[in-house]
Amino acid sequence: MLVTFETKAHANITMFGEVAVTLLKLMGHSGTVPGALLAADVPAALERLRRAVSEHPDVPLDPKTGAGATDESEERHVSLANRALPLIELLSDAAAAGENVMWSSP
């Protein structure tokens, strides 16, 4: 599954579903797809996501499970901070412009 995030303040971004759901949960959302954040809720969600990333920036995020990989002998994984960066940018732009954010599975 793929998840596309949309807002009028930023270009759409598409992520693998497992990663997107993990990031949504870190934002304080239930992780359901489709979903949305009202403009008034975007700054708080952005802050929660930034805090989660800053606390564990190098945690490898397994795209198959959405969970942090614990075995360093496994293949290299993209870190939580790198996976979250496009969504952080989208949320930052949406917060600055006072726009809603929506996500769905195409």
mmCIF file of C-alpha atoms in Angstrom:
data_model
loop_
_atom_site.group_PDB
_atom_site.id
_atom_site.type_symbol
_atom_site.label_atom_id
_atom_site.label_comp_id
_atom_site.label_asym_id
_atom_site.label_seq_id
_atom_site.Cartn_x
_atom_site.Cartn_y
_atom_site.Cartn_z
ATOM 1 C CA MET A 1 0.000 0.000 0.000
ATOM 2 C CA LEU A 2 1.099 3.572 -0.670
ATOM 3 C CA VAL A 3 -0.055 6.671 1.219
ATOM 4 C CA THR A 4 -0.146 10.125 -0.352
ATOM 5 C CA PHE A 5 -0.069 13.240 1.835
ATOM 6 C CA GLU A 6 -1.670 16.388 0.420
ATOM 7 C CA THR A 7 -1.905 20.041 1.378
ATOM 8 C CA LYS A 8 -2.321 23.235 -0.640
ATOM 9 C CA ALA A 9 0.940 24.579 0.818
ATOM 10 C CA HIS A 10 3.274 21.834 -0.477
ATOM 11 C CA ALA A 11 3.649 19.318 -3.272
ATOM 12 C CA ASN A 12 2.108 15.908 -2.582
ATOM 13 C CA ILE A 13 4.364 13.232 -1.123
ATOM 14 C CA THR A 14 3.876 9.491 -1.338
ATOM 15 C CA MET A 15 5.292 6.950 1.111
ATOM 16 C CA PHE A 16 5.092 3.244 1.679
ATOM 17 C CA GLY A 17 2.045 2.508 3.836
ATOM 18 C CA GLU A 18 3.875 0.900 6.750
ATOM 19 C CA VAL A 19 6.242 3.853 7.085
ATOM 20 C CA ALA A 20 3.426 6.392 6.708
ATOM 21 C CA VAL A 21 1.316 4.717 9.394
ATOM 22 C CA THR A 22 4.285 4.650 11.782
ATOM 23 C CA LEU A 23 4.899 8.371 11.209
ATOM 24 C CA LEU A 24 1.189 9.134 11.645
ATOM 25 C CA LYS A 25 1.245 7.368 15.008
ATOM 26 C CA LEU A 26 4.336 9.342 16.042
ATOM 27 C CA MET A 27 2.334 12.491 15.194
ATOM 28 C CA GLY A 28 -0.315 11.387 17.710
ATOM 29 C CA HIS A 29 -2.809 10.182 15.120
ATOM 30 C CA SER A 30 -4.459 6.762 15.116
ATOM 31 C CA GLY A 31 -2.718 5.800 11.885
ATOM 32 C CA THR A 32 -5.904 5.263 9.908
ATOM 33 C CA VAL A 33 -5.854 5.808 6.160
ATOM 34 C CA PRO A 34 -7.546 7.887 4.820
ATOM 35 C CA GLY A 35 -7.357 10.704 7.330
ATOM 36 C CA ALA A 36 -6.811 14.412 7.815
ATOM 37 C CA LEU A 37 -5.569 17.092 10.169
ATOM 38 C CA LEU A 38 -7.290 20.428 10.451
ATOM 39 C CA ALA A 39 -5.001 23.418 10.050
ATOM 40 C CA ALA A 40 -5.309 24.180 13.777
ATOM 41 C CA ASP A 41 -3.986 20.685 14.650
ATOM 42 C CA VAL A 42 -1.021 20.659 12.268
ATOM 43 C CA PRO A 43 1.479 22.541 14.511
ATOM 44 C CA ALA A 44 0.954 20.127 17.425
ATOM 45 C CA ALA A 45 1.293 17.075 15.169
ATOM 46 C CA LEU A 46 4.445 18.560 13.656
ATOM 47 C CA GLU A 47 5.938 19.166 17.090
ATOM 48 C CA ARG A 48 5.199 15.577 18.209
ATOM 49 C CA LEU A 49 6.812 14.185 15.048
ATOM 50 C CA ARG A 50 9.880 16.422 15.429
ATOM 51 C CA ARG A 51 10.232 15.407 19.076
ATOM 52 C CA ALA A 52 10.009 11.686 18.234
ATOM 53 C CA VAL A 53 12.610 12.055 15.498
ATOM 54 C CA SER A 54 14.967 14.109 17.678
ATOM 55 C CA GLU A 55 14.787 11.535 20.477
ATOM 56 C CA HIS A 56 15.702 8.644 18.141
ATOM 57 C CA PRO A 57 17.127 10.102 14.907
ATOM 58 C CA ASP A 58 19.256 7.101 13.954
ATOM 59 C CA VAL A 59 16.734 4.360 14.664
ATOM 60 C CA PRO A 60 16.488 2.270 11.515
ATOM 61 C CA LEU A 61 12.882 2.034 10.363
ATOM 62 C CA ASP A 62 12.027 -1.272 8.724
ATOM 63 C CA PRO A 63 9.765 -0.498 5.732
ATOM 64 C CA LYS A 64 8.207 -3.974 5.901
ATOM 65 C CA THR A 65 7.035 -3.715 9.504
ATOM 66 C CA GLY A 66 7.226 0.010 10.221
ATOM 67 C CA ALA A 67 9.095 -0.853 13.398
ATOM 68 C CA GLY A 68 12.610 -0.048 14.435
ATOM 69 C CA ALA A 69 15.055 -2.752 13.414
ATOM 70 C CA THR A 70 17.163 -3.982 16.308
ATOM 71 C CA ASP A 71 19.604 -6.364 14.636
ATOM 72 C CA GLU A 72 22.485 -4.343 13.175
ATOM 73 C CA SER A 73 23.598 -7.331 11.106
ATOM 74 C CA GLU A 74 20.478 -6.938 8.959
ATOM 75 C CA GLU A 75 20.575 -5.039 5.692
ATOM 76 C CA ARG A 76 21.002 -1.281 5.985
ATOM 77 C CA HIS A 77 17.760 0.563 6.602
ATOM 78 C CA VAL A 78 16.822 4.189 6.187
ATOM 79 C CA SER A 79 16.700 5.972 9.548
ATOM 80 C CA LEU A 80 13.583 7.394 11.126
ATOM 81 C CA ALA A 81 14.893 10.938 10.657
ATOM 82 C CA ASN A 82 15.430 10.434 6.932
ATOM 83 C CA ARG A 83 12.049 8.793 6.390
ATOM 84 C CA ALA A 84 10.276 11.574 8.295
ATOM 85 C CA LEU A 85 11.992 14.510 6.568
ATOM 86 C CA PRO A 86 9.563 14.883 3.605
ATOM 87 C CA LEU A 87 6.564 14.723 5.937
ATOM 88 C CA ILE A 88 8.144 17.227 8.345
ATOM 89 C CA GLU A 89 8.656 19.627 5.447
ATOM 90 C CA LEU A 90 5.058 19.188 4.272
ATOM 91 C CA LEU A 91 3.698 19.749 7.781
ATOM 92 C CA SER A 92 5.953 22.788 8.280
ATOM 93 C CA ASP A 93 4.670 24.388 5.082
ATOM 94 C CA ALA A 94 1.064 23.551 5.961
ATOM 95 C CA ALA A 95 1.463 25.034 9.448
ATOM 96 C CA ALA A 96 3.041 28.218 8.080
ATOM 97 C CA ALA A 97 0.241 28.636 5.532
ATOM 98 C CA GLY A 98 -2.571 27.608 7.885
ATOM 99 C CA GLU A 99 -3.643 24.732 5.609
ATOM 100 C CA ASN A 100 -5.242 21.363 6.321
ATOM 101 C CA VAL A 101 -3.335 18.118 5.627
ATOM 102 C CA MET A 102 -5.012 15.041 4.170
ATOM 103 C CA TRP A 103 -3.724 11.575 3.380
ATOM 104 C CA SER A 104 -5.157 8.658 1.467
ATOM 105 C CA SER A 105 -4.198 5.505 -0.347
ATOM 106 C CA PRO A 106 -4.298 6.110 -4.116
#
